[in-house]
Amino acid sequence: METRVTVLGHVVRGGRPTAFDRLLGSRFGNVAVRALLAGEHRKMVSWLPPMDLPDGVGTRSKDDPYCYLVDLPAVLAATKQLLEGQSPLARWRASAFDDLEDVFLL
């Protein structure tokens, strides 16, 4: 039996993984495994969040200064907000695109 791995992000993006993709995957894996070994559970590894994390939601990794460990319930709540268009980040992006609509129509 032959098995292969397909990384959906690469398929959707339309390209092969870059060196950065491979490096990022290795760094995330390193932080995730070390967190598990330290007894951290129900966490997601993130790369420099786009906004400040609320107090108590996540912490910077001790093993990689660019990675954060974010509580899974907070990730799921933020995902729900994004899907419902209620996220401050989603609202900001929509507003930015509305402001630039005339430029994109060129």
Coordinates of N, CA and C in Angstrom, one line a residue:
M1 N 0.8 -1.2 0.0 CA 0.0 0.0 0.0 C 0.9 1.2 0.0
E2 N 0.6 2.2 -0.9 CA 1.3 3.4 -0.9 C 0.5 4.5 -0.3
T3 N 1.1 5.4 0.4 CA 0.4 6.6 1.0 C 1.2 7.8 0.6
R4 N 0.4 8.9 0.5 CA 1.0 10.2 0.2 C 0.4 11.2 1.0
V5 N 1.1 12.3 1.3 CA 0.5 13.4 2.1 C 0.2 14.6 1.1
T6 N -1.0 15.1 1.3 CA -1.3 16.3 0.5 C -1.6 17.4 1.5
V7 N -0.8 18.5 1.3 CA -1.0 19.7 2.2 C -2.0 20.6 1.5
L8 N -3.2 20.7 2.0 CA -4.3 21.4 1.4 C -3.9 22.9 1.1
G9 N -3.2 23.5 2.1 CA -2.7 24.9 1.9 C -1.9 25.1 0.6
H10 N -1.1 24.1 0.3 CA -0.3 24.2 -0.9 C -1.1 24.0 -2.2
V11 N -2.1 23.1 -2.1 CA -3.0 22.9 -3.2 C -3.8 24.1 -3.5
V12 N -4.4 24.7 -2.4 CA -5.3 25.8 -2.6 C -4.5 27.0 -3.1
R13 N -3.3 27.2 -2.6 CA -2.4 28.3 -3.0 C -1.9 28.1 -4.4
G14 N -1.9 26.9 -4.8 CA -1.5 26.6 -6.2 C 0.0 26.4 -6.4
G15 N 0.7 26.1 -5.4 CA 2.2 25.9 -5.5 C 2.8 24.9 -4.7
R16 N 4.0 24.6 -4.9 CA 4.7 23.6 -4.1 C 5.2 24.3 -2.9
P17 N 5.4 23.5 -1.8 CA 5.9 24.2 -0.6 C 7.3 24.8 -0.8
T18 N 7.5 26.0 -0.2 CA 8.7 26.7 -0.3 C 9.6 26.3 0.9
A19 N 10.8 26.8 0.8 CA 11.7 26.6 2.0 C 11.1 27.2 3.2
F20 N 10.5 28.4 3.1 CA 9.8 29.0 4.3 C 8.7 28.1 4.8
D21 N 7.9 27.5 4.0 CA 6.9 26.6 4.4 C 7.5 25.4 5.2
R22 N 8.5 24.9 4.7 CA 9.2 23.7 5.4 C 9.8 24.2 6.8
L23 N 10.4 25.3 6.8 CA 11.0 25.8 8.0 C 9.9 26.1 9.0
L24 N 8.8 26.8 8.6 CA 7.7 27.1 9.5 C 7.1 25.8 10.1
G25 N 6.9 24.8 9.2 CA 6.4 23.5 9.7 C 7.3 22.9 10.8
S26 N 8.6 23.0 10.5 CA 9.5 22.4 11.5 C 9.5 23.2 12.8
R27 N 9.4 24.5 12.7 CA 9.4 25.3 13.9 C 8.1 25.1 14.7
F28 N 7.0 25.0 14.0 CA 5.7 24.8 14.7 C 5.7 23.4 15.4
G29 N 6.3 22.4 14.7 CA 6.4 21.1 15.2 C 7.2 21.0 16.5
N30 N 8.3 21.7 16.4 CA 9.3 21.8 17.5 C 8.6 22.4 18.8
V31 N 7.9 23.5 18.6 CA 7.2 24.2 19.7 C 6.1 23.3 20.2
A32 N 5.3 22.7 19.3 CA 4.2 21.9 19.7 C 4.6 20.7 20.5
V33 N 5.7 20.0 20.1 CA 6.2 18.8 20.8 C 6.7 19.2 22.2
R34 N 7.5 20.3 22.2 CA 8.1 20.7 23.5 C 7.0 21.2 24.4
A35 N 5.9 21.8 23.9 CA 4.8 22.2 24.8 C 4.1 20.9 25.4
L36 N 3.9 19.9 24.5 CA 3.3 18.7 25.0 C 4.2 18.0 26.1
L37 N 5.5 18.0 25.9 CA 6.4 17.4 26.9 C 6.4 18.2 28.2
A38 N 6.1 19.5 28.1 CA 6.0 20.3 29.3 C 4.6 20.3 29.9
G39 N 3.7 19.5 29.4 CA 2.4 19.3 30.0 C 1.4 20.3 29.5
E40 N 1.7 21.0 28.4 CA 0.7 22.0 27.9 C -0.2 21.2 26.9
H41 N -1.5 21.4 27.1 CA -2.5 20.7 26.3 C -3.5 21.7 25.8
R42 N -4.2 21.3 24.8 CA -5.3 22.2 24.2 C -4.8 23.6 23.8
K43 N -3.6 23.6 23.1 CA -3.0 24.8 22.7 C -2.8 24.7 21.2
M44 N -2.7 25.8 20.5 CA -2.4 25.9 19.1 C -1.2 26.8 19.0
V45 N -0.2 26.3 18.1 CA 1.0 27.1 17.9 C 0.6 28.2 16.8
S46 N 1.0 29.4 17.1 CA 0.7 30.4 16.1 C 2.0 31.2 15.8
W47 N 2.0 31.9 14.7 CA 3.2 32.7 14.2 C 2.8 34.1 14.3
L48 N 3.5 34.8 15.2 CA 3.2 36.3 15.4 C 1.8 36.7 15.1
P49 N 0.9 36.6 16.1 CA -0.5 36.9 15.9 C -0.7 38.3 15.3
P50 N -1.7 38.5 14.4 CA -1.9 39.8 13.7 C -2.3 40.9 14.6
M51 N -2.7 40.6 15.9 CA -3.1 41.6 16.8 C -2.7 41.1 18.2
D52 N -2.6 42.0 19.1 CA -2.3 41.6 20.5 C -3.2 40.6 21.1
L53 N -2.7 39.6 21.7 CA -3.6 38.6 22.4 C -4.1 39.2 23.7
P54 N -5.4 38.9 24.0 CA -5.9 39.3 25.3 C -5.1 38.6 26.4
D55 N -5.1 39.2 27.5 CA -4.4 38.6 28.7 C -4.9 37.2 29.0
G56 N -4.0 36.3 29.2 CA -4.4 35.0 29.6 C -4.8 34.0 28.4
V57 N -4.8 34.5 27.2 CA -5.2 33.7 26.1 C -4.1 32.9 25.5
G58 N -2.9 33.5 25.5 CA -1.7 32.8 24.9 C -0.5 33.4 25.4
T59 N 0.6 32.7 25.2 CA 1.9 33.1 25.7 C 3.0 32.9 24.6
R60 N 4.0 33.7 24.6 CA 5.1 33.5 23.7 C 5.8 32.2 24.1
S61 N 6.2 31.5 23.1 CA 6.9 30.2 23.3 C 8.3 30.5 23.9
K62 N 8.7 29.7 24.8 CA 10.1 29.8 25.4 C 11.1 29.2 24.4
D63 N 10.6 28.4 23.4 CA 11.5 27.7 22.5 C 11.7 28.4 21.2
D64 N 10.8 29.3 20.9 CA 10.9 30.1 19.6 C 10.3 31.4 19.8
P65 N 11.1 32.5 19.7 CA 10.5 33.9 20.0 C 9.4 34.3 19.0
Y66 N 9.3 33.7 17.9 CA 8.3 34.1 16.9 C 7.0 33.3 17.0
C67 N 7.0 32.3 17.9 CA 5.8 31.4 18.0 C 5.1 31.7 19.3
Y68 N 3.8 31.5 19.3 CA 2.9 31.7 20.5 C 2.1 30.4 20.7
L69 N 1.8 30.1 21.9 CA 0.9 29.0 22.3 C -0.4 29.7 22.7
V70 N -1.4 29.4 21.9 CA -2.7 30.1 22.1 C -3.7 29.0 22.6
D71 N -4.5 29.3 23.6 CA -5.5 28.4 24.1 C -6.5 28.0 23.1
L72 N -6.8 26.7 22.9 CA -7.7 26.3 21.9 C -9.1 26.9 21.9
P73 N -9.7 27.0 23.1 CA -11.0 27.6 23.2 C -11.0 29.0 22.6
A74 N -9.9 29.8 22.8 CA -9.8 31.1 22.2 C -9.7 31.1 20.7
V75 N -9.0 30.1 20.2 CA -8.8 29.9 18.7 C -10.2 29.6 18.1
L76 N -10.9 28.7 18.8 CA -12.2 28.3 18.2 C -13.2 29.5 18.3
A77 N -13.2 30.3 19.3 CA -14.0 31.5 19.4 C -13.7 32.5 18.3
A78 N -12.4 32.7 18.1 CA -11.9 33.6 17.1 C -12.3 33.1 15.7
T79 N -12.2 31.8 15.5 CA -12.6 31.2 14.2 C -14.1 31.5 13.9
K80 N -14.9 31.2 15.0 CA -16.3 31.5 14.8 C -16.6 32.9 14.5
Q81 N -15.9 33.9 15.1 CA -16.1 35.3 14.8 C -15.7 35.6 13.4
L82 N -14.6 35.0 12.9 CA -14.2 35.2 11.5 C -15.3 34.7 10.6
L83 N -15.8 33.5 10.8 CA -16.8 32.9 9.9 C -18.1 33.7 9.9
E84 N -18.4 34.3 11.0 CA -19.7 35.1 11.1 C -19.5 36.6 10.8
G85 N -18.2 36.9 10.4 CA -17.9 38.3 10.0 C -17.9 39.3 11.2
Q86 N -17.8 38.8 12.4 CA -17.8 39.6 13.6 C -16.4 39.9 14.2
S87 N -15.4 39.3 13.6 CA -14.0 39.6 14.1 C -13.6 41.0 13.8
P88 N -13.0 41.6 14.8 CA -12.4 43.0 14.5 C -11.5 43.0 13.3
L89 N -10.7 41.9 13.2 CA -9.8 41.9 12.0 C -10.5 41.7 10.7
A90 N -11.6 40.9 10.7 CA -12.4 40.7 9.5 C -13.1 42.0 9.1
R91 N -13.6 42.7 10.1 CA -14.2 44.0 9.9 C -13.3 45.1 9.3
W92 N -12.0 45.1 9.9 CA -11.0 46.0 9.4 C -10.7 45.7 8.0
R93 N -10.5 44.4 7.6 CA -10.2 44.1 6.3 C -11.3 44.5 5.3
A94 N -12.5 44.2 5.7 CA -13.7 44.6 4.8 C -13.7 46.1 4.6
S95 N -13.5 46.8 5.7 CA -13.5 48.3 5.6 C -12.3 48.8 4.7
A96 N -11.2 48.2 4.8 CA -10.0 48.5 3.9 C -10.3 48.3 2.5
F97 N -10.9 47.1 2.2 CA -11.3 46.8 0.8 C -12.4 47.7 0.3
D98 N -13.3 48.1 1.1 CA -14.4 49.1 0.7 C -13.7 50.4 0.4
D99 N -12.8 50.8 1.2 CA -12.1 52.1 0.9 C -11.3 52.1 -0.4
L100 N -10.8 50.9 -0.8 CA -10.0 50.8 -2.0 C -10.7 50.3 -3.2
E101 N -12.1 50.2 -3.1 CA -12.8 49.6 -4.1 C -12.6 50.2 -5.5
D102 N -12.6 51.6 -5.5 CA -12.4 52.3 -6.8 C -11.0 52.0 -7.4
V103 N -10.0 51.8 -6.6 CA -8.7 51.5 -7.1 C -8.7 50.1 -7.7
F104 N -9.4 49.1 -7.1 CA -9.4 47.8 -7.7 C -10.2 47.7 -9.0
L105 N -11.1 48.6 -9.2 CA -11.9 48.6 -10.4 C -11.1 49.0 -11.7
L106 N -9.9 49.6 -11.5 CA -9.2 50.1 -12.6 C -8.9 49.0 -13.6

